[in-house]
Coordinates of C-alpha atoms and ligand atoms in Angstrom, one line a residue:
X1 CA -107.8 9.1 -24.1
X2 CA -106.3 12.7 -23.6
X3 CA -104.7 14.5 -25.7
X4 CA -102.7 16.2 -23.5
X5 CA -98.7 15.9 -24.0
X6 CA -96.9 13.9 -21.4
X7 CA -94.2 15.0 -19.4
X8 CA -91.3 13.5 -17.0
X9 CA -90.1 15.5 -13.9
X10 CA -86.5 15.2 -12.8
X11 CA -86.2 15.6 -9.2
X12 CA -83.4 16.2 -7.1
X13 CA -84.7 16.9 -3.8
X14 CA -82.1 18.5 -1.1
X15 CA -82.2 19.7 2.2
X16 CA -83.5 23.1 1.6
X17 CA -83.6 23.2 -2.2
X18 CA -85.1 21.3 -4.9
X19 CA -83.6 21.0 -8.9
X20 CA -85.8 19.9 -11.6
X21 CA -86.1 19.7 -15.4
X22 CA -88.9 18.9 -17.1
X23 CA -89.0 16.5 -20.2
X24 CA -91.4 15.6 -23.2
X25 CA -90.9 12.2 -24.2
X26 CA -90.6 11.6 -28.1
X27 CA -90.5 8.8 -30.0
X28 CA -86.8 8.6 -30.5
X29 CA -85.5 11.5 -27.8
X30 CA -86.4 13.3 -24.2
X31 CA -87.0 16.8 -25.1
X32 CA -85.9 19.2 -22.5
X33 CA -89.0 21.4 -21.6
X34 CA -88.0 23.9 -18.7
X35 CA -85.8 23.4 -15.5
X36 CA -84.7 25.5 -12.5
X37 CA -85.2 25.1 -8.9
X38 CA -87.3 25.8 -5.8
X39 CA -85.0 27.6 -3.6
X40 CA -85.8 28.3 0.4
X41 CA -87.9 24.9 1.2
X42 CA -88.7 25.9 4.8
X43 CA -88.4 29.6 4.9
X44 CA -89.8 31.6 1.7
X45 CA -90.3 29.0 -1.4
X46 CA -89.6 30.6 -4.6
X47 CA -89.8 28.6 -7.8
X48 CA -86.6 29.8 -10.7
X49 CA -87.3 28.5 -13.6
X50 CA -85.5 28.9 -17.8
X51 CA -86.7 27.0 -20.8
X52 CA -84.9 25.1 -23.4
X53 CA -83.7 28.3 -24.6
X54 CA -81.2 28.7 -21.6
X55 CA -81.5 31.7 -18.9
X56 CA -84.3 33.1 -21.0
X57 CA -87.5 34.4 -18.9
X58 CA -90.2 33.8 -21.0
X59 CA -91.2 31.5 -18.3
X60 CA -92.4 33.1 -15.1
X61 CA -89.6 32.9 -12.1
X62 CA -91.2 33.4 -9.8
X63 CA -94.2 31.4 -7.6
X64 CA -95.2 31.7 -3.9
X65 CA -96.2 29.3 -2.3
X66 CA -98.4 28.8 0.7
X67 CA -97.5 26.1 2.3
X68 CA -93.5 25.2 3.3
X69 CA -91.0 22.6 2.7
X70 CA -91.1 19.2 0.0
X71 CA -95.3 20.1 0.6
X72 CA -94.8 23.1 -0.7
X73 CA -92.5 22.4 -3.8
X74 CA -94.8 19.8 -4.7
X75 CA -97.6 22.6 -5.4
X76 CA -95.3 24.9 -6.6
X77 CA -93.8 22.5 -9.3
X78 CA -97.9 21.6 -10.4
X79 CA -98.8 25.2 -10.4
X80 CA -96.0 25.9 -12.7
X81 CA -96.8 23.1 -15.0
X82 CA -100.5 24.0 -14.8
X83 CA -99.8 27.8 -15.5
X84 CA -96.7 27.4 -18.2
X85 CA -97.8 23.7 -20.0
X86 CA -101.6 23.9 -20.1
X87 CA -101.2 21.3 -22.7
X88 CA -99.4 19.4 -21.0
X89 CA -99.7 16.7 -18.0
X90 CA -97.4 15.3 -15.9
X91 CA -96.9 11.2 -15.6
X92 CA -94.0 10.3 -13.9
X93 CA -91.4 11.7 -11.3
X94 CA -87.6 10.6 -11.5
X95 CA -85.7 10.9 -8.3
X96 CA -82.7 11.6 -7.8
X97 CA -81.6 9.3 -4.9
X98 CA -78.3 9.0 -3.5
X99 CA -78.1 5.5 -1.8
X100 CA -79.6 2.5 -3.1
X101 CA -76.8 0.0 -1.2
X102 CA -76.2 -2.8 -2.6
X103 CA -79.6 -3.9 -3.2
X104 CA -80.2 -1.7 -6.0
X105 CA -77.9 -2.4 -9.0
X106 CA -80.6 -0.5 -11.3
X107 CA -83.6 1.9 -11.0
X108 CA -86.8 1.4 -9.8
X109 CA -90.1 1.9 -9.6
X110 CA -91.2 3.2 -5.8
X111 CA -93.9 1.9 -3.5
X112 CA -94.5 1.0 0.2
X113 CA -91.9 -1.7 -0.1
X114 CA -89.5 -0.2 -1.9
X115 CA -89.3 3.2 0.1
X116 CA -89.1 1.3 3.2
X117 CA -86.1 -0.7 1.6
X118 CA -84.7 3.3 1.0
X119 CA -85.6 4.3 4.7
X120 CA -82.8 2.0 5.9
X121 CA -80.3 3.3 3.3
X122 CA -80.3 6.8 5.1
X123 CA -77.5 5.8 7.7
X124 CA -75.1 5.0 5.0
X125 CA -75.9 8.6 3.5
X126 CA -77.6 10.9 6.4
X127 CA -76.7 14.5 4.5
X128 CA -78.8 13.4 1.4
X129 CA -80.9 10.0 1.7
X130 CA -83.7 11.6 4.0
X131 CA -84.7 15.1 1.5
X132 CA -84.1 12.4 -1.4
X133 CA -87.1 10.4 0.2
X134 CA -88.8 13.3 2.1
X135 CA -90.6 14.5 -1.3
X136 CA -91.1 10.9 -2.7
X137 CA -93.4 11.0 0.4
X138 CA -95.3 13.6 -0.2
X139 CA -95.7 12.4 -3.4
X140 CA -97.4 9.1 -2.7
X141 CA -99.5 10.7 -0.5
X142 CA -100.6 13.5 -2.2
X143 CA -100.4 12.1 -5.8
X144 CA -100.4 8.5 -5.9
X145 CA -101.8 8.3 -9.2
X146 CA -98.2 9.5 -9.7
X147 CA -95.7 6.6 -11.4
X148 CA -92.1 7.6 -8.9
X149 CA -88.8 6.1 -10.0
X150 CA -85.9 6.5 -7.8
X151 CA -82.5 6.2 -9.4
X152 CA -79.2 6.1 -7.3
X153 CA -76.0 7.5 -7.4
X154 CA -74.6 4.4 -6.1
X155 CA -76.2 2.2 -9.0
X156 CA -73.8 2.3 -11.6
X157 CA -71.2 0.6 -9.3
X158 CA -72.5 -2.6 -8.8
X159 CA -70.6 -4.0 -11.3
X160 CA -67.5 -3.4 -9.5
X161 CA -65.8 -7.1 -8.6
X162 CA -66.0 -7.9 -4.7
X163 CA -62.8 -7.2 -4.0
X164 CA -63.0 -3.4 -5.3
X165 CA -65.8 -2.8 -3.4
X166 CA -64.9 -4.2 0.3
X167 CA -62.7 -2.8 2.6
X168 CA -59.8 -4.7 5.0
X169 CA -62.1 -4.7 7.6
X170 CA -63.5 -7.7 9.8
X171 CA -65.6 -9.1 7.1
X172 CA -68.8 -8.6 9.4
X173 CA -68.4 -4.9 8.8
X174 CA -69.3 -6.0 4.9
X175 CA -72.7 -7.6 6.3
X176 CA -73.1 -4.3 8.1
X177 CA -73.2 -2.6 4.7
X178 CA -69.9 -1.1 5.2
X179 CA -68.6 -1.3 1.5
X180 CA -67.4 0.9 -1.3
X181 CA -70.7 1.8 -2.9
X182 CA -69.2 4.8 -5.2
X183 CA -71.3 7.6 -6.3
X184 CA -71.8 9.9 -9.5
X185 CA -73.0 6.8 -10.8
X186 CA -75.6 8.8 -12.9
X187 CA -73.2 10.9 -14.3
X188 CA -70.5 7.9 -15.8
X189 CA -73.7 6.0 -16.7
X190 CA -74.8 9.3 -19.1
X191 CA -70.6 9.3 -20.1
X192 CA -70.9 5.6 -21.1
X193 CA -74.2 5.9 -23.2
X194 CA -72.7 9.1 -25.0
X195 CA -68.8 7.7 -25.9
X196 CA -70.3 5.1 -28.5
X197 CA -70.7 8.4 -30.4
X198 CA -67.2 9.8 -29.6
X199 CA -64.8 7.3 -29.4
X200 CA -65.2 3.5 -30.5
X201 CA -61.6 3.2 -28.3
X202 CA -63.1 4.9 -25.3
X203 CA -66.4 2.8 -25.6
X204 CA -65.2 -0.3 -25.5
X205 CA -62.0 0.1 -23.8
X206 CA -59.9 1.0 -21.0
X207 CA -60.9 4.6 -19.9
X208 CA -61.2 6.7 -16.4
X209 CA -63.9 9.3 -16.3
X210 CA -62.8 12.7 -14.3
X211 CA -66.2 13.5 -13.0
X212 CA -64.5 17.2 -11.4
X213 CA -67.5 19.4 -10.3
X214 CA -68.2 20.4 -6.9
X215 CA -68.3 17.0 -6.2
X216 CA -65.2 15.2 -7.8
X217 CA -64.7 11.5 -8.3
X218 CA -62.9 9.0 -10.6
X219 CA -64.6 6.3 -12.7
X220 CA -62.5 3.6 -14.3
X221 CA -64.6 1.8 -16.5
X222 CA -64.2 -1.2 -18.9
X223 CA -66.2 -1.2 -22.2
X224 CA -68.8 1.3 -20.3
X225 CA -68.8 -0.6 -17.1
X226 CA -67.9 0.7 -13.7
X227 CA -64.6 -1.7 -12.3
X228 CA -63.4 0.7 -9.7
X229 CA -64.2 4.5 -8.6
X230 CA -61.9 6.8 -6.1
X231 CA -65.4 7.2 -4.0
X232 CA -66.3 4.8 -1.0
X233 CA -68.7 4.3 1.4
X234 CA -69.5 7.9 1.4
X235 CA -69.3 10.6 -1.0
X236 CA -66.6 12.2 1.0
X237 CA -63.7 9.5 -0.2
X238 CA -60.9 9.8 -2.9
X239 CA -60.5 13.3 -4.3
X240 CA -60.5 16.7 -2.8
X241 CA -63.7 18.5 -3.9
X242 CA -65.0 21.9 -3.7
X243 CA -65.6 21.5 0.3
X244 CA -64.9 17.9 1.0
X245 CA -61.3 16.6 1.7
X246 CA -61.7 13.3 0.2
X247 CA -58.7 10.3 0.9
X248 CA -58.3 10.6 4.6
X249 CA -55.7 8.7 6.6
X250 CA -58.4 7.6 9.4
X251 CA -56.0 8.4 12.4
X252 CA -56.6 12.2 11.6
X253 CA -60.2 11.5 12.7
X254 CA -58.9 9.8 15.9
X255 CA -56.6 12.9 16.3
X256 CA -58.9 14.9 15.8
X257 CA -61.4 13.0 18.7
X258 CA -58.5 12.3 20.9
X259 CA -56.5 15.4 20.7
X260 CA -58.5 18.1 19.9
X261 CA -61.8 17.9 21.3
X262 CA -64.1 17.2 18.7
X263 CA -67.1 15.1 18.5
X264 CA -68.9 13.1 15.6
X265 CA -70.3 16.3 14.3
X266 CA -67.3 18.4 14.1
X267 CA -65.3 16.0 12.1
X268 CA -68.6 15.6 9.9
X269 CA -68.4 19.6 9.3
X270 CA -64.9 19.5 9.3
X271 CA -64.7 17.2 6.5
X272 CA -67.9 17.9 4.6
X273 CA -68.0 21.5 4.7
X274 CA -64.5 23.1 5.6
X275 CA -62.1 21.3 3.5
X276 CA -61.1 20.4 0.0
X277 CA -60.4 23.6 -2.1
X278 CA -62.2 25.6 0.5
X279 CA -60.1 24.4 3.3
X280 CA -56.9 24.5 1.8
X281 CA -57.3 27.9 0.2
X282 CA -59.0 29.5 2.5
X283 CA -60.2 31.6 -0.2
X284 CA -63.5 29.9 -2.2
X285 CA -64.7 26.4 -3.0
X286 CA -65.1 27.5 -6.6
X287 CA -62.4 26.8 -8.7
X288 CA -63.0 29.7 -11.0
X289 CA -62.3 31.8 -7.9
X290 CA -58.8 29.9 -7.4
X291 CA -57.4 30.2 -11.0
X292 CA -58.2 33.8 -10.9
X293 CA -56.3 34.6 -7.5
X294 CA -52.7 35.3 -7.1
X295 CA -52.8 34.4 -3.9
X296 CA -50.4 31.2 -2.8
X297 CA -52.7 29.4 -0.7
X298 CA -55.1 29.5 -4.1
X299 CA -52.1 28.2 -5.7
X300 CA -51.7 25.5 -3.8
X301 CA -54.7 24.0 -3.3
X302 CA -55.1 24.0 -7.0
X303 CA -51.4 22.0 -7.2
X304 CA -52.4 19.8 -4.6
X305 CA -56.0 18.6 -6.4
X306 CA -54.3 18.3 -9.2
X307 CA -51.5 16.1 -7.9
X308 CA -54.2 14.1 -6.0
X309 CA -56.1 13.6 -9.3
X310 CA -52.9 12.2 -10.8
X311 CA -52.4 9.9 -8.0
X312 CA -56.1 8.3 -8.6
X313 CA -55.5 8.2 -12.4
X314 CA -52.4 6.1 -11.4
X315 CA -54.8 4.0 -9.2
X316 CA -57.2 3.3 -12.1
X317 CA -55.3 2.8 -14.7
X318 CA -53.8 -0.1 -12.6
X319 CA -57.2 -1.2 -11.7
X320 CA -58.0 -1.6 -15.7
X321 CA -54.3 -2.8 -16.6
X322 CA -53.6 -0.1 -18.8
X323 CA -55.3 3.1 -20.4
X324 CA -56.6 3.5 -23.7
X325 CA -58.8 6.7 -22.9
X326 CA -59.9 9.5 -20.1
X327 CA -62.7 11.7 -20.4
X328 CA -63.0 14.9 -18.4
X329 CA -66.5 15.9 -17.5
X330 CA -68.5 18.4 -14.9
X331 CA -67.9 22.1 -14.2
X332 CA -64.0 21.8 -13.8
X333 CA -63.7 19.1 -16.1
X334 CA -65.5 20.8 -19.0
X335 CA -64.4 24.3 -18.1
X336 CA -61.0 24.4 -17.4
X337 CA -58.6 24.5 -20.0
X338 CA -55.8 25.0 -17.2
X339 CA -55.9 22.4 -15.3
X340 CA -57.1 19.6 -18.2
X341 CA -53.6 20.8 -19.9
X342 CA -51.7 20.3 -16.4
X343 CA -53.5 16.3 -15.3
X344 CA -52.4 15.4 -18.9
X345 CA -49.1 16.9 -18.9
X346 CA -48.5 14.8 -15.5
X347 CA -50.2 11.8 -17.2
X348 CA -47.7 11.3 -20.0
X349 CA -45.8 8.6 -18.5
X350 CA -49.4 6.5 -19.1
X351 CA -48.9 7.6 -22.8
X352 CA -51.4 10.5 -22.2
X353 CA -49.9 14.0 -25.3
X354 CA -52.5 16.1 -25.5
X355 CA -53.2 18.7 -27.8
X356 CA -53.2 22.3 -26.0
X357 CA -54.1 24.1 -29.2
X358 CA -57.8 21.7 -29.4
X359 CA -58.2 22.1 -25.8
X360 CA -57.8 26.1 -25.4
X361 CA -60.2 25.3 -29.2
X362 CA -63.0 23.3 -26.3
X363 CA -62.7 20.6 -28.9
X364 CA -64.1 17.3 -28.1
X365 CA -60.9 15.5 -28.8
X366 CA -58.2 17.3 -26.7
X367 CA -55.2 14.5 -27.2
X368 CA -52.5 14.4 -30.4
X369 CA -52.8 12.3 -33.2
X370 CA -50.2 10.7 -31.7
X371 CA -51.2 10.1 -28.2
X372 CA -51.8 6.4 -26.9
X373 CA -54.9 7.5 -25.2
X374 CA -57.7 9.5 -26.0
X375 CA -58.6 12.2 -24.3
X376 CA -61.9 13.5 -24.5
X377 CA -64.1 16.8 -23.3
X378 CA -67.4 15.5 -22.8
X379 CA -70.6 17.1 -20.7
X380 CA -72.2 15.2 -18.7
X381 CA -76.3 15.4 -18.1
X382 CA -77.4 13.3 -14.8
X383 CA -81.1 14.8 -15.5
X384 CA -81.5 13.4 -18.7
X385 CA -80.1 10.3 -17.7
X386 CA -82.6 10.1 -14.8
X387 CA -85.3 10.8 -17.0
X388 CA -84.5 8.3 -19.7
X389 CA -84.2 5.6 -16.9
X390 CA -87.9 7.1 -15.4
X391 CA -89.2 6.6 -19.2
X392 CA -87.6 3.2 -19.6
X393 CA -89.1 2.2 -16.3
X394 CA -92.3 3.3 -17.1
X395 CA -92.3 1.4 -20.1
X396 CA -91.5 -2.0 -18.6
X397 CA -94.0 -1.5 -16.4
X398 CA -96.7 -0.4 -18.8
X399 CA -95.3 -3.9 -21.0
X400 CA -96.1 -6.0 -17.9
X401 CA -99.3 -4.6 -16.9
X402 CA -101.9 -6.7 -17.7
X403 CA -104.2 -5.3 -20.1
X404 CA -107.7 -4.4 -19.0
Ligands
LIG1 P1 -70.5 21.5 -11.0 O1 -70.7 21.0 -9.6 O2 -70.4 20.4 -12.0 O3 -71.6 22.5 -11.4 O4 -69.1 22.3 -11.1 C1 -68.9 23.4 -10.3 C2 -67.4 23.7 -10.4 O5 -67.0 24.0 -11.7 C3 -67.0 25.0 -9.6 O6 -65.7 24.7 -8.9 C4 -66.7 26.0 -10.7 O7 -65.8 27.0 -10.3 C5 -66.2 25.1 -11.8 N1 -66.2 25.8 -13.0 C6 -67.3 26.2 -13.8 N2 -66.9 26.9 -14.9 C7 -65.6 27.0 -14.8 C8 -64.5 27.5 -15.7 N3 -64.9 28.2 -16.8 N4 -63.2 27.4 -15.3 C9 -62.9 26.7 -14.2 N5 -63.8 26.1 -13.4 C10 -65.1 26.3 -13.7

């Protein structure tokens, strides 16, 4: 047997860029080995990579590589292992996949079947499904000795009741696989596993989950399961994000065919790339830029996401039938002191009093003594979620085996 250490590759493959992080399993824990990302797919592939200790360059940054696109990354993620971990060999890949429809209510292990299953899932997510897949590809044909898991983004959700997730649409739209699949699913899934170990009220009760990064959505779950989310059939649904506009009366899109002269892939630009903070600001996409500016339009866009976020918390908390916790998480909802203190000063009617003294502190707990709900500060870590799931996977599969 070698005696070579085994690692886990998180993968999150997109269009011209690749994120990974690379993990040791331990008896009890995933330890975080190295992660960064191969930048410049097609063009000039460059491997960035830090260690456990953060931004620290110990490890090399830098790797050419011959070949180009999810080829190339491939070789560049196995020459890093071989030149960085010489002790160390790799087992499995976890992939980041955006769509698993409503087939796929959990991970799962890939093969011929299963990708083709994932091949007919790229409609429902064109921007992401098919550089998701592209490097699982490559993959099985390069490295099939290689155990792949894909995990999806849309996962999580499944639990969500039948009426949550279709829409008032002829119901053959539903057969069509027109529904509300939700997304961030790995991200409240990592949430759910860590508030055991905050909050026994937030675990087992009521609470939303204010996933606010560049991609923002709502989670309201029950005891840790997903009942309802502000994202639909595509991630471009429910809040405003960094470019996305989110909620979208549907006559604007008609409008915008009818009246204004542009086709499918105009709105799809329009309202993928040119909106949300971006749009509205027409500054930057990145809130730090916004609550720095004095401009108005900065102003307002900011007022305007966070009025929408109140709106959804509304949404949810009806959803649930009260509220007994939220928990902010992702790079606004961990970072900004502002805007937490403003979505809970708006929330108080739901019996949200937070604390603005622990949340200028970043303490977990950001809510009064007093408060009905809990409010909690909690980062979120889709990698290591992907990797435990990739580890438990590989497990059950190694249980079922028979043995030689
Ligand atoms: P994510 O997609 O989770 O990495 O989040 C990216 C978003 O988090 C961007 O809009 C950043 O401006 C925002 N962000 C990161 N740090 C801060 C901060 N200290 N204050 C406000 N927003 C932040």
């Amino acid at each position: 047997m070698s005696d070579l250490t085994q690692v886990i590759a998180v993968i999150n493959a997109g269009s011209s860029s690749l994120k990974f992080s690379l993990y040791e399993p331990q008896p009890d824990a995933l330890r975080f080995l190295a992660g960064g990302q191969i930048e410049a797919l097609f063009t000039a592939p460059r491997l960035i990579a830090h260690g456990a200790d953060g931004g620290h360059v110990d490890l090399p940054v830098r790797t050419e590589a011959a070949t180009l696109g999810h080829e190339a990354a491939l070789d560049a993620l196995i020459e890093f292992l071989r030149v960085h971990f010489t002790h160390h060999t790799l087992v499995a890949i976890g992939h980041r996949v955006v769509h698993g429809g409503a087939r796929y209510a959990r991970p799962v292990r890939v093969d011929a079947e299963v990708l083709a299953a994932l091949e007919r899932f790229i409609p429902l997510a064109p921007l992401h499904q098919p550089h998701n897949l592209a490097l699982i590809r490559v993959v099985a044909a390069r490295r099939p000795e290689l155990a792949q898991v894909a995990c999806f983004d849309t996962a999580f959700h499944r639990s969500q009741a039948r009426v949550t997730q279709a829409f008032a649409l002829p119901h053959e739209f539903a057969e069509r696989g027109v529904l509300r699949y939700g997304f961030h699913g790995l991200s409240y899934e990592y949430i759910a596993q860590a508030l055991p170990a905050c909050d026994a009220k937030a675990a087992t009760g009521r609470t939303v989950v204010l996933h606010l990064g560049n991609g923002a959505s709502m989670c309201a779950m029950r005891a840790g399961r997903s009942v309802a989310s502000t994202m639909g059939f595509t991630a471009v649904d429910g809040l405003p994000m960094g470019t996305r506009c989110g909620n979208l009366d549907p006559g604007v899109l008609l409008f915008c065919l009818d009246h204004l002269g542009m086709d499918a892939r105009a709105i799809e630009k329009l309202v993928y790339q040119q909106s949300g903070l971006l749009g509205m600001s027409g500054i930057s996409s990145d809130m730090r830029t916004l609550e720095a500016s004095d401009d108005p339009r900065a102003r307002e866009a900011i007022d305007i996401y966070i009025h929408r976020i109140g709106r959804e918390l509304g949404s949810l908390a009806a959803a649930l039938g009260g509220l007994d916790a939220i928990v902010f998480t992702a790079g606004i909802g961990q970072n900004s002191v502002a805007l937490r203190e403003r979505v809970c000063r708006d929330a108080a009617w739901l019996g949200v009093a937070i604390d603005p003294a622990a949340n200028r502190a970043g303490e977990q707990r950001i809510s009064t003594a007093a408060s009905r709900v809990t409010v909690l500060v909690v980062p979120t870590d889709e990698e290591l979620m992907i990797a435990r799931h990739t580890r438990a996977v590989l497990e059950a599969t190694a249980a079922t085996r028979p043995s030689p």
